[in-house]
Coordinates of C-alpha atoms (C1' of nucleotides) in Angstrom, one line a residue:
Chain A
M14 CA 0.0 0.0 0.0
N15 CA 2.6 2.4 1.0
T16 CA 4.8 1.5 -1.9
D17 CA 1.9 1.8 -4.3
E18 CA 1.3 5.3 -3.1
K19 CA 4.9 6.1 -3.7
K20 CA 4.8 4.8 -7.2
D21 CA 2.0 7.2 -8.2
E22 CA 3.7 10.3 -7.0
K23 CA 5.8 12.1 -9.5
S24 CA 9.2 12.5 -8.1
L25 CA 10.3 16.0 -7.3
H26 CA 13.3 17.7 -8.9
F27 CA 15.9 19.2 -6.6
I28 CA 14.5 22.7 -6.6
E29 CA 11.0 21.5 -5.7
E30 CA 12.6 19.6 -2.8
I31 CA 14.3 22.8 -1.6
V32 CA 11.0 24.7 -1.8
E33 CA 9.0 22.0 0.0
E34 CA 11.6 21.8 2.7
D35 CA 11.5 25.6 3.1
L36 CA 7.7 25.5 3.3
K37 CA 7.9 22.7 5.8
T38 CA 10.3 24.7 8.1
G39 CA 8.3 27.8 7.7
K40 CA 11.0 29.8 6.0
N41 CA 10.0 33.1 4.5
D42 CA 6.6 32.7 6.3
G43 CA 5.6 30.2 3.7
R44 CA 6.0 32.7 0.9
V45 CA 7.3 31.7 -2.6
L46 CA 8.4 34.5 -4.8
T47 CA 10.5 33.8 -7.9
R48 CA 11.6 36.1 -10.7
F49 CA 12.4 35.7 -14.4
P50 CA 15.3 38.1 -15.1
P51 CA 16.0 38.4 -18.8
E52 CA 18.5 41.0 -20.1
P53 CA 16.7 42.9 -23.0
N54 CA 19.6 42.4 -25.4
G55 CA 18.1 39.6 -27.6
Y56 CA 15.0 37.5 -28.2
L57 CA 14.0 34.7 -25.9
H58 CA 14.8 31.2 -27.0
I59 CA 13.7 27.7 -26.0
G60 CA 16.4 27.7 -23.3
H61 CA 14.6 30.7 -21.7
A62 CA 11.4 28.8 -22.0
K63 CA 12.9 26.1 -19.7
S64 CA 13.7 28.8 -17.1
I65 CA 10.3 30.5 -17.5
C66 CA 8.5 27.2 -17.0
L67 CA 10.6 26.6 -13.9
N68 CA 10.3 30.0 -12.3
F69 CA 6.6 30.5 -13.1
G70 CA 5.9 26.9 -12.6
M71 CA 7.3 26.8 -9.1
A72 CA 5.3 29.8 -8.0
Q73 CA 2.1 28.3 -9.5
K74 CA 2.7 24.9 -7.9
Y75 CA 3.4 26.4 -4.4
G76 CA 0.9 29.2 -4.4
G77 CA 3.4 31.9 -4.9
A78 CA 4.1 34.5 -7.6
T79 CA 6.7 35.5 -10.1
N80 CA 8.1 38.9 -11.1
L81 CA 9.3 39.8 -14.5
R82 CA 12.5 41.7 -14.0
F83 CA 14.6 43.1 -16.8
D84 CA 18.3 43.0 -16.0
D85 CA 19.0 46.2 -17.8
T86 CA 22.3 47.3 -16.4
N87 CA 24.2 47.6 -19.8
P88 CA 22.7 50.3 -21.9
A89 CA 25.2 49.6 -24.7
T90 CA 23.5 46.4 -25.8
E91 CA 19.9 46.7 -24.6
D92 CA 16.8 48.0 -26.3
V93 CA 13.1 48.4 -25.9
E94 CA 12.5 46.2 -29.0
Y95 CA 13.8 43.3 -26.9
V96 CA 11.7 44.3 -23.9
D97 CA 8.6 44.2 -25.9
S98 CA 9.4 40.9 -27.6
I99 CA 10.2 39.3 -24.2
K100 CA 6.9 40.4 -22.6
Y101 CA 5.0 39.1 -25.6
D102 CA 6.7 35.8 -25.6
V103 CA 6.3 35.1 -21.9
Q104 CA 2.6 35.8 -22.1
W105 CA 2.3 33.8 -25.3
L106 CA 3.8 30.9 -23.4
G107 CA 0.9 31.2 -21.0
F108 CA 2.5 32.9 -18.0
N109 CA 1.6 36.1 -16.1
W110 CA 3.9 38.0 -13.8
V111 CA 2.7 39.9 -10.7
Q112 CA 5.0 42.8 -11.2
E113 CA 6.9 44.2 -14.3
L114 CA 10.2 45.5 -12.9
Y115 CA 13.6 46.7 -14.1
A116 CA 17.0 46.6 -12.4
S117 CA 17.2 50.2 -13.6
D118 CA 14.3 51.0 -11.2
Y119 CA 16.8 50.4 -8.5
F120 CA 19.7 52.6 -9.8
G121 CA 19.2 55.2 -7.0
Q122 CA 19.0 52.5 -4.3
L123 CA 22.0 50.7 -5.7
Y124 CA 24.0 53.9 -5.6
Q125 CA 23.1 54.3 -2.0
F126 CA 24.2 50.7 -1.3
A127 CA 27.5 51.5 -3.0
V128 CA 28.0 54.5 -0.8
E129 CA 27.2 52.4 2.2
L130 CA 29.9 49.9 1.3
I131 CA 32.4 52.6 0.8
K132 CA 31.6 54.0 4.2
K133 CA 32.2 50.6 5.7
G134 CA 35.6 50.5 4.0
L135 CA 34.4 47.6 1.8
A136 CA 34.6 49.4 -1.6
Y137 CA 37.1 51.7 -3.3
V138 CA 37.5 53.7 -6.5
D139 CA 40.3 52.3 -8.7
D140 CA 41.9 54.5 -11.3
S141 CA 43.7 51.6 -13.0
S142 CA 43.0 50.8 -16.6
A143 CA 41.0 47.8 -17.7
E144 CA 44.3 46.1 -18.7
E145 CA 46.0 46.9 -15.4
I146 CA 43.1 45.5 -13.5
A147 CA 43.1 42.4 -15.6
A148 CA 46.9 42.0 -15.0
M149 CA 46.5 42.5 -11.2
K150 CA 43.8 39.9 -11.1
G151 CA 46.2 37.0 -11.3
T152 CA 45.2 33.7 -12.8
P153 CA 43.3 30.7 -11.4
T154 CA 46.6 29.3 -10.2
E155 CA 48.3 32.5 -9.1
P156 CA 46.9 35.0 -6.6
G157 CA 46.3 38.6 -7.7
T158 CA 48.0 41.7 -6.4
D159 CA 46.5 44.7 -4.6
S160 CA 45.7 47.7 -6.7
P161 CA 47.8 50.8 -5.6
Y162 CA 44.4 52.6 -5.1
R163 CA 43.1 49.9 -2.8
S164 CA 43.9 51.8 0.4
R165 CA 42.3 55.1 -0.4
S166 CA 40.5 56.8 2.5
V167 CA 36.7 56.5 2.9
E168 CA 36.5 60.3 2.3
E169 CA 38.5 60.2 -0.9
N170 CA 36.5 57.2 -2.2
L171 CA 33.2 59.0 -1.4
A172 CA 34.3 62.1 -3.2
L173 CA 35.7 60.2 -6.2
F174 CA 32.6 58.1 -6.6
E175 CA 30.4 61.2 -6.4
E176 CA 32.5 62.7 -9.2
M177 CA 32.1 59.6 -11.3
R178 CA 28.3 59.9 -10.9
Q179 CA 28.4 63.6 -11.8
G180 CA 30.1 62.8 -15.1
K181 CA 33.4 64.4 -14.2
C182 CA 35.4 61.3 -15.1
A183 CA 36.1 59.9 -18.6
E184 CA 34.7 56.6 -19.6
G185 CA 37.0 53.9 -18.5
S186 CA 39.1 56.1 -16.3
R187 CA 37.7 54.8 -13.0
V188 CA 35.7 52.0 -11.5
L189 CA 34.3 51.2 -8.1
R190 CA 35.4 47.9 -6.7
A191 CA 34.5 45.8 -3.7
K192 CA 37.4 45.3 -1.3
I193 CA 37.4 41.5 -0.7
D194 CA 40.4 39.3 -1.3
M195 CA 42.9 39.5 -4.2
A196 CA 44.2 36.1 -3.3
A197 CA 40.8 34.3 -3.2
P198 CA 40.8 31.0 -5.1
N199 CA 37.4 32.1 -6.5
M200 CA 38.3 34.8 -9.1
H201 CA 35.0 36.5 -8.6
L202 CA 36.1 37.5 -5.1
R203 CA 39.3 39.3 -6.2
D204 CA 37.9 42.8 -5.7
P205 CA 35.1 42.5 -8.3
L206 CA 33.9 45.6 -10.2
M207 CA 30.7 47.2 -8.9
Y208 CA 30.3 50.2 -11.1
R209 CA 31.8 51.4 -14.4
I210 CA 31.4 54.6 -16.3
K211 CA 29.4 54.5 -19.5
Y212 CA 28.2 57.6 -21.4
A213 CA 25.4 55.6 -23.0
R214 CA 21.8 56.5 -23.2
H215 CA 19.7 54.0 -21.3
H216 CA 16.4 52.8 -22.8
R217 CA 14.6 53.7 -19.6
T218 CA 16.7 56.1 -17.5
G219 CA 17.9 58.1 -20.5
D220 CA 20.9 60.2 -19.6
T221 CA 20.2 60.3 -15.8
W222 CA 23.2 58.1 -15.2
C223 CA 26.6 57.8 -16.5
I224 CA 27.7 55.1 -14.1
Y225 CA 26.1 51.7 -14.3
P226 CA 26.2 48.8 -11.8
M227 CA 27.7 45.4 -12.9
Y228 CA 25.6 42.3 -12.9
D229 CA 27.0 41.2 -9.5
F230 CA 26.2 44.5 -7.9
A231 CA 22.7 44.6 -9.3
H232 CA 21.2 41.1 -9.4
G233 CA 21.3 40.0 -5.8
Q234 CA 20.3 43.4 -4.5
S235 CA 17.4 43.5 -6.9
D236 CA 16.3 40.1 -5.6
A237 CA 16.6 41.4 -2.0
I238 CA 14.7 44.6 -2.7
E239 CA 11.8 42.5 -4.1
K240 CA 12.2 39.9 -1.3
I241 CA 12.6 37.1 -3.8
T242 CA 12.7 33.8 -1.9
H243 CA 14.2 31.6 -4.5
S244 CA 16.5 33.1 -7.1
I245 CA 16.9 30.4 -9.8
C246 CA 19.7 30.7 -12.4
T247 CA 21.9 28.6 -14.5
L248 CA 25.0 26.7 -13.6
E249 CA 27.6 29.3 -14.8
F250 CA 26.5 31.5 -11.9
I251 CA 27.6 29.1 -9.3
P252 CA 30.9 30.9 -8.7
H253 CA 29.0 34.1 -8.3
R254 CA 27.0 32.8 -5.4
P255 CA 29.6 33.7 -2.7
L256 CA 29.7 37.2 -4.1
Y257 CA 25.9 37.3 -4.2
E258 CA 25.8 36.4 -0.6
W259 CA 28.7 38.8 0.3
F260 CA 26.8 41.8 -0.9
I261 CA 23.6 40.8 0.8
E262 CA 25.4 40.1 4.1
N263 CA 27.4 43.3 4.1
L264 CA 24.4 45.4 3.2
S265 CA 22.1 43.5 5.7
I266 CA 19.3 43.2 3.2
F267 CA 16.8 40.5 2.6
P268 CA 18.6 37.2 2.2
S269 CA 17.3 35.9 -1.1
K270 CA 18.9 32.5 -2.0
Q271 CA 20.4 31.6 -5.3
Y272 CA 19.9 28.1 -6.8
E273 CA 21.4 26.8 -10.0
F274 CA 20.2 24.3 -12.6
A275 CA 21.6 23.2 -15.9
R276 CA 20.7 25.2 -19.0
L277 CA 19.0 23.5 -22.0
N278 CA 21.0 22.5 -25.0
L279 CA 19.3 21.1 -28.1
T280 CA 20.7 19.1 -30.9
Y281 CA 21.2 20.7 -34.4
T282 CA 21.0 24.2 -33.1
V283 CA 22.8 26.8 -31.0
M284 CA 21.5 28.4 -27.9
S285 CA 23.7 31.4 -27.1
K286 CA 22.2 34.8 -27.8
R287 CA 25.6 36.0 -29.1
K288 CA 25.5 33.3 -31.8
L289 CA 21.8 33.8 -32.6
L290 CA 22.4 37.5 -33.0
Q291 CA 25.2 36.7 -35.4
L292 CA 23.0 34.5 -37.5
V293 CA 20.5 37.4 -37.7
N294 CA 23.1 40.1 -38.4
E295 CA 24.9 38.1 -41.0
K296 CA 21.6 37.2 -42.7
H297 CA 21.9 33.5 -42.4
V298 CA 18.3 33.6 -41.3
S299 CA 15.6 36.1 -42.1
G300 CA 15.4 37.5 -38.5
W301 CA 15.0 36.5 -34.9
N302 CA 11.7 34.9 -35.7
D303 CA 12.9 32.9 -38.7
P304 CA 11.2 29.5 -38.3
R305 CA 14.5 27.8 -38.2
M306 CA 15.6 29.7 -35.1
P307 CA 15.3 28.1 -31.7
T308 CA 13.7 31.4 -30.5
I309 CA 10.2 31.5 -29.0
S310 CA 9.2 33.7 -31.9
G311 CA 10.8 31.4 -34.4
L312 CA 9.1 28.4 -33.0
R313 CA 5.8 30.2 -32.9
R314 CA 6.2 31.1 -36.6
R315 CA 7.2 27.5 -37.3
G316 CA 3.9 26.3 -35.8
Y317 CA 4.9 25.3 -32.3
T318 CA 2.2 25.8 -29.8
P319 CA 2.7 27.1 -26.2
E320 CA 1.3 23.8 -24.9
S321 CA 3.8 21.8 -26.8
I322 CA 6.7 23.9 -25.5
R323 CA 5.5 23.7 -21.9
N324 CA 5.1 20.0 -22.3
F325 CA 8.6 19.7 -23.7
C326 CA 10.0 21.7 -20.7
D327 CA 8.2 19.4 -18.4
R328 CA 9.7 16.3 -20.0
I329 CA 13.3 17.4 -20.1
G330 CA 13.5 17.7 -16.3
I331 CA 15.5 19.9 -14.0
A332 CA 18.9 18.8 -12.8
K333 CA 22.5 20.0 -12.5
R334 CA 24.3 17.9 -15.1
D335 CA 25.1 19.3 -18.6
N336 CA 22.7 18.0 -21.1
L337 CA 22.1 17.9 -24.9
I338 CA 18.4 17.1 -25.6
D339 CA 17.5 15.3 -28.7
M340 CA 15.5 17.5 -31.1
S341 CA 13.3 14.5 -31.7
L342 CA 11.8 15.0 -28.3
L343 CA 10.7 18.6 -29.2
E344 CA 9.3 17.2 -32.4
F345 CA 7.4 14.5 -30.5
C346 CA 5.8 17.1 -28.3
I347 CA 4.5 19.2 -31.2
R348 CA 3.2 16.2 -33.1
E349 CA 1.4 15.0 -30.0
D350 CA -0.3 18.4 -29.6
L351 CA -1.1 19.0 -33.3
N352 CA -2.4 15.5 -33.8
K353 CA -5.3 16.4 -31.5
K354 CA -5.9 19.9 -32.8
A355 CA -4.9 20.3 -36.4
L356 CA -7.5 20.0 -39.1
R357 CA -6.6 17.6 -41.9
R358 CA -6.2 19.0 -45.4
M359 CA -4.8 17.5 -48.6
V360 CA -2.0 19.2 -50.4
V361 CA 0.1 17.7 -53.2
L362 CA 3.7 19.0 -52.8
D363 CA 5.2 17.5 -55.9
P364 CA 2.4 16.8 -58.4
I365 CA 2.0 14.3 -61.2
K366 CA -1.2 14.2 -63.2
V367 CA -3.7 11.4 -63.1
V368 CA -6.5 11.2 -65.6
I369 CA -9.6 9.1 -64.7
T370 CA -10.5 7.9 -68.1
N371 CA -14.0 6.5 -67.2
F372 CA -15.0 9.7 -65.2
P373 CA -17.0 12.2 -67.2
E374 CA -15.3 15.4 -68.3
G375 CA -16.6 18.5 -66.5
K376 CA -18.2 16.5 -63.7
V377 CA -17.5 17.6 -60.1
E378 CA -18.3 15.1 -57.4
P379 CA -18.2 16.3 -53.8
C380 CA -16.4 13.9 -51.5
P381 CA -16.9 14.6 -47.7
S382 CA -13.7 14.1 -45.7
E383 CA -13.2 14.2 -42.0
N384 CA -11.5 17.3 -40.7
N385 CA -9.8 15.4 -37.9
P386 CA -10.4 11.8 -37.1
E387 CA -9.0 12.5 -33.6
A388 CA -11.7 15.0 -33.0
P389 CA -15.0 13.9 -34.7
E390 CA -16.8 17.0 -33.5
T391 CA -14.8 19.0 -36.1
G392 CA -17.0 17.4 -38.8
N393 CA -16.3 17.2 -42.5
R394 CA -15.4 19.4 -45.5
E395 CA -16.0 18.5 -49.1
M396 CA -13.3 17.6 -51.6
P397 CA -14.1 18.0 -55.3
F398 CA -13.4 14.9 -57.3
T399 CA -12.9 15.5 -61.0
R400 CA -11.5 13.6 -64.1
E401 CA -8.1 15.2 -63.8
L402 CA -6.3 15.0 -60.5
Y403 CA -2.8 15.5 -59.0
I404 CA -1.2 12.9 -56.8
E405 CA 2.3 13.0 -55.3
Q406 CA 5.1 12.1 -57.6
E407 CA 6.5 9.7 -55.0
D408 CA 3.2 7.9 -54.8
F409 CA 3.7 6.4 -58.2
M410 CA 6.4 4.0 -59.4
E411 CA 6.7 2.2 -62.7
N412 CA 8.8 -0.6 -61.3
P413 CA 7.9 -0.7 -57.6
P414 CA 9.7 -2.8 -55.0
K415 CA 7.7 -5.4 -53.1
K416 CA 5.6 -4.0 -50.3
Y417 CA 5.1 -0.7 -52.2
F418 CA 1.4 0.0 -51.4
R419 CA 1.0 2.9 -53.7
L420 CA 0.2 3.4 -57.4
A421 CA 2.0 1.3 -60.1
P422 CA 1.0 -0.1 -63.4
G423 CA -1.9 -2.5 -63.0
Q424 CA -2.1 -1.8 -59.3
M425 CA -5.0 -0.3 -57.3
V426 CA -5.1 2.3 -54.6
R427 CA -7.7 4.2 -52.6
L428 CA -7.9 7.9 -53.1
K429 CA -8.6 9.1 -49.6
S430 CA -12.3 9.8 -49.0
A431 CA -13.0 9.1 -52.7
Y432 CA -12.7 6.1 -55.0
I433 CA -10.4 3.2 -55.6
I434 CA -8.5 3.7 -58.9
K435 CA -6.5 1.4 -61.0
C436 CA -3.5 2.4 -63.1
E437 CA -4.0 1.4 -66.7
E438 CA -1.4 3.3 -68.7
V439 CA 1.5 5.6 -68.3
I440 CA 1.8 8.4 -70.9
K441 CA 5.4 9.7 -71.4
N442 CA 6.9 12.8 -72.9
S443 CA 9.6 12.6 -75.6
D444 CA 12.3 12.8 -73.0
D445 CA 10.9 9.7 -71.2
T446 CA 9.5 11.7 -68.3
I447 CA 6.0 10.9 -67.3
Q448 CA 3.3 13.2 -68.7
E449 CA 0.3 11.6 -67.0
I450 CA -1.0 8.5 -65.6
R451 CA -4.2 7.0 -67.0
C452 CA -6.4 5.3 -64.5
T453 CA -10.0 4.0 -64.2
Y454 CA -12.0 4.4 -61.1
I455 CA -14.2 1.7 -59.5
E456 CA -17.6 3.2 -59.6
N457 CA -19.1 1.5 -56.6
S458 CA -16.1 2.0 -54.3
K459 CA -16.8 5.5 -53.0
S460 CA -15.8 6.1 -49.4
G461 CA -18.6 5.5 -47.0
Q462 CA -20.6 3.5 -49.6
D463 CA -18.1 1.1 -50.9
E464 CA -19.7 -2.1 -52.3
S465 CA -16.8 -3.1 -54.4
G466 CA -15.4 -5.6 -51.9
I467 CA -12.0 -4.6 -53.1
N468 CA -9.3 -4.3 -50.5
V469 CA -6.3 -2.1 -51.2
K470 CA -3.2 -1.6 -49.1
G471 CA -2.6 2.0 -49.9
T472 CA -4.5 5.2 -49.5
L473 CA -3.3 8.3 -51.2
H474 CA -4.0 12.0 -50.8
W475 CA -5.0 13.9 -54.0
V476 CA -6.4 17.2 -55.3
S477 CA -8.5 18.1 -58.3
A478 CA -6.3 19.6 -61.0
A479 CA -9.0 22.0 -61.9
E480 CA -9.9 23.2 -58.4
A481 CA -6.6 23.0 -56.7
V482 CA -5.1 26.2 -55.3
P483 CA -1.4 26.8 -55.9
V484 CA 0.3 27.8 -52.6
E485 CA 3.8 28.6 -51.5
I486 CA 5.2 26.0 -49.1
R487 CA 8.4 26.5 -47.1
L488 CA 10.0 23.3 -46.2
Y489 CA 12.2 23.7 -43.1
D490 CA 14.8 21.3 -42.0
R491 CA 17.4 21.4 -39.2
L492 CA 19.5 24.6 -39.0
F493 CA 22.8 22.8 -38.6
K494 CA 24.2 19.6 -40.2
V495 CA 25.8 18.4 -36.9
E496 CA 24.3 17.6 -33.6
D497 CA 26.4 20.0 -31.5
P498 CA 27.7 22.9 -33.7
S499 CA 29.2 24.7 -30.7
S500 CA 31.5 21.8 -29.8
E501 CA 32.9 21.4 -33.3
S502 CA 36.2 23.0 -34.3
G503 CA 36.3 26.3 -36.1
D504 CA 33.4 28.7 -36.7
F505 CA 30.0 27.2 -35.8
K506 CA 28.6 28.8 -39.0
E507 CA 30.6 26.3 -41.1
Y508 CA 28.1 23.7 -40.0
L509 CA 24.9 25.5 -41.1
N510 CA 22.7 23.2 -43.1
P511 CA 22.5 24.7 -46.7
E512 CA 19.2 22.8 -47.2
S513 CA 17.5 24.2 -44.1
L514 CA 14.9 25.9 -46.3
T515 CA 13.4 24.8 -49.6
V516 CA 10.6 26.8 -51.1
I517 CA 8.1 25.0 -53.4
T518 CA 4.7 25.5 -54.9
G519 CA 2.1 23.0 -53.8
Y520 CA -1.4 22.3 -54.9
A521 CA -4.0 22.6 -52.1
E522 CA -7.6 21.5 -51.8
P523 CA -10.0 24.5 -52.0
A524 CA -10.9 24.4 -48.3
L525 CA -7.4 25.8 -47.6
R526 CA -8.3 29.1 -49.2
E527 CA -9.6 30.2 -45.8
A528 CA -6.5 29.4 -43.9
Q529 CA -5.7 32.2 -41.4
P530 CA -2.1 33.3 -40.5
G531 CA -1.0 31.3 -37.5
E532 CA -3.4 28.4 -38.1
S533 CA -2.0 24.9 -38.1
F534 CA -3.0 22.0 -40.4
Q535 CA -2.0 18.5 -41.0
F536 CA -1.3 18.0 -44.7
L537 CA -2.3 14.4 -45.0
R538 CA 0.6 12.0 -45.1
K539 CA 3.1 14.9 -45.3
G540 CA 3.3 16.7 -42.0
Y541 CA 2.1 19.6 -39.9
F542 CA 2.1 23.0 -41.5
C543 CA 1.4 26.5 -40.2
T544 CA 0.0 29.4 -42.2
D545 CA 2.8 32.0 -42.2
E546 CA 2.2 35.5 -40.9
E547 CA 2.8 36.9 -44.4
S548 CA 0.2 34.7 -45.9
T549 CA -2.8 36.4 -47.7
T550 CA -5.9 35.2 -49.4
E551 CA -4.2 36.0 -52.8
K552 CA -1.0 34.3 -51.9
L553 CA -1.2 31.5 -49.3
I554 CA 2.1 30.6 -47.6
F555 CA 2.6 27.6 -45.3
N556 CA 5.6 26.7 -43.1
R557 CA 6.3 23.1 -42.5
T558 CA 6.4 22.7 -38.7
V559 CA 7.5 19.0 -38.7
T560 CA 7.0 16.0 -40.9
L561 CA 4.8 13.1 -39.9
R562 CA 6.5 10.1 -38.5
D563 CA 7.2 7.9 -41.4
N564 CA 7.9 4.2 -40.9
W565 CA 8.0 3.5 -44.6
A566 CA 10.8 6.0 -45.2
K567 CA 12.6 4.8 -42.1
S568 CA 12.5 1.2 -43.4
G569 CA 14.7 2.4 -46.2
K570 CA 12.0 1.7 -48.7
Chain B
rU25 C1' 49.8 21.9 -11.4
rG26 C1' 43.9 26.6 -8.4
rG27 C1' 38.7 26.8 -7.2
rC28 C1' 33.8 25.1 -8.1
rA29 C1' 30.1 21.8 -10.1
rG30 C1' 28.9 17.2 -12.3
rG31 C1' 29.3 11.7 -14.3
rU32 C1' 22.7 6.1 -14.4
rG33 C1' 20.8 2.6 -21.7
rG34 C1' 21.8 6.2 -28.0
rU35 C1' 19.4 11.0 -25.5
rG36 C1' 17.2 12.9 -21.1
rU37 C1' 15.4 11.9 -16.3
rA38 C1' 13.9 8.8 -11.6
rA39 C1' 15.3 5.4 -7.6
rA40 C1' 17.2 9.6 -0.6
rG41 C1' 21.4 1.9 2.0
rG42 C1' 16.8 -2.8 -0.1
rU43 C1' 13.2 -5.3 -7.4
rA44 C1' 17.8 0.0 -11.6
rG45 C1' 12.0 2.6 -13.4
rC46 C1' 9.8 6.3 -17.0
rA47 C1' 10.0 9.2 -21.6
rC48 C1' 12.1 10.1 -26.4
rA49 C1' 14.9 7.5 -30.0
rG50 C1' 15.7 2.3 -32.1
rG51 C1' 13.5 -2.8 -33.2
rA52 C1' 9.2 -6.5 -33.8
rG53 C1' 3.9 -7.1 -34.3
rA54 C1' -1.6 -5.8 -34.2
rU55 C1' -5.2 -2.1 -35.7
rU56 C1' -6.0 1.6 -39.5
rU57 C1' -9.6 4.6 -45.9
rU58 C1' -3.1 9.1 -43.4
rG59 C1' 3.0 3.7 -44.3
rG60 C1' -0.3 9.0 -39.4
rU61 C1' -2.9 7.9 -34.7
rU62 C1' -3.7 4.0 -31.1
rC63 C1' -2.3 -0.7 -28.7
rU64 C1' 1.1 -4.7 -27.4
rC65 C1' 6.0 -6.6 -27.0
rU66 C1' 11.3 -5.5 -27.2
rU67 C1' 17.0 -4.0 -27.5
rA68 C1' 20.0 -1.2 -24.3
rG69 C1' 22.5 1.6 -18.4
rU70 C1' 24.9 2.9 -12.7
rC71 C1' 32.8 6.1 -15.3
rA72 C1' 36.9 2.7 -13.1
rG73 C1' 39.5 0.6 -8.9
rG74 C1' 39.4 -0.1 -3.6
rG75 C1' 36.7 0.2 1.1
rU76 C1' 32.2 0.2 4.7
rU77 C1' 27.7 -3.0 4.9
rC78 C1' 23.7 -8.8 5.3
rG79 C1' 23.0 -5.5 1.1
rA80 C1' 25.9 0.3 -2.5
rA81 C1' 23.8 4.0 -8.4
rU82 C1' 23.3 5.9 -3.3
rC83 C1' 28.2 6.3 2.0
rC84 C1' 34.0 6.7 2.3
rU85 C1' 38.5 6.7 -0.7
rU86 C1' 41.7 7.0 -5.0
rG87 C1' 41.8 7.8 -10.0
rC88 C1' 39.6 9.1 -14.8
rC89 C1' 36.3 12.0 -17.8
rC90 C1' 33.1 16.3 -18.9
rG91 C1' 31.7 21.4 -17.8
rC92 C1' 32.3 26.4 -15.6
rC93 C1' 35.5 30.5 -13.7
rA94 C1' 41.0 35.1 -15.1
rA95 C1' 34.5 40.8 -19.8
rC96 C1' 34.6 48.0 -17.3
rC97 C1' 28.9 41.2 -20.4
rA98 C1' 24.7 39.0 -18.1

RNA sequence: UGGCAGGUGGUGUAAAGGUAGCACAGGAGAUUUUGGUUCUCUUAGUCAGGGUUCGAAUCCUUGCCCGCCAACCA
């Protein structure tokens, strides 16, 4: 009994365990307040989605809340364009923050904190150059050396820091540093920089400030100011934790706690904002929302749903070891979701003409076809069946291998929701290519009223040649040719997949005329496709989200 | 040769000293008017050595391997 109960429980990941322990011991009065802290210097990607699901998810699960806080301490790289896209993407994923905040909201408070540390003799103004500071920092195996400015008096430091703030110092001429330990084995404790001078216009504070706090002197204090209980970040911030705690202790502010988990890596793509920005700037992709990008906006345009992404984040788990998740898991998640939701439509991507010789010219016979067999309540739409049709080039072979269930001379197939046809003759062009396939249809074999008694192995999708709508189809494939482009030697861009995008014209059944931008469909036997945002009634454009699973192709044919 | 954090099937992730489980991927079959879906079944794993223990993925120890850290980035 006891063991059965245990089996049913989903096991907790290490952060959930920490929170449950805190709740049990009454820490923070049972309060859970997390924050999602993006820097507005790029678009959010699927790795951020993992963090978003974690931070908002923890709050949701334990009756807490989550702040959205922009870590905007570097005006040189940040912009409102990014702020807007980030807010949109978080909401699109299905999460709501209680407060929209900015580290820049705290610039005044942070300045006071710095003054406080100077007064306590724990911070000093250093006139050394960036190069000199780097040289005095030492190396991981050798201790650093004290700066000649390290022993300035409190009064002098106070005056100098004030001058920095007033814009009396040139950019790069001075910095404010914490006075900790130049011999610390942890490099981050070797008198880390707290403030630097930057004459850059900030997207929120404008020209109010010319000194800006570094990450380490902004993040922890922002957490403390907001009384964040669990400050969750990625593994590379582990060495920052002692510094995070040092500032909090010496300032005697709310003791937020930092916890670190392993960031997401995905096969056949890159996940660093720097690299993604490079792909955008160098035009290897059409923009941050190119459907090949692992960005939230790219995935959205590709046809990924919020549900599928949340589900994916759920399945990959939270742990501390480095990981490289197989792209096929993400693909599984979107297929799973779209299988339930996407309406079925027939589109021939690579047409070959079929003439039904015993079907009257000019006749149009409506064939009802289910919109989604997984959701019968979606009903049917009608496909027009006519004498001339298109089927897929690959669905016909003159000399088929055994177990080829499709069309071949003398063989019969079912046209989905319509008739069984038999291939009678192949008409060729002078260059030996196929001009058209001549078939006869079995009159009493219509779907739903089949009295032919004929059993066929294959069912093909098709469209009426006369009624089909030409549409643009963008076939997307993986962005890179190798699983882990970042770990390969040389420039990661050498490994871009030149065939990541193929644009073709396909022939769609008439019902697709009404496709709205953002709407997803299953093109029968071909895959899931999403109407592109640039699609119009005059020119329909579809992006391939993902192919269907294909056991036939997998078997090597 | 410094500090820190990790190492469980191909990929992820559970098992908190007591049956190594789940998902994806792979394989076999059944169903199917999508070679889709669904349903069965299945291959495959505790980094290595030593120790503690009745019993170790788990504790101790040594070694090996991977990652992060020396931006006026976050």
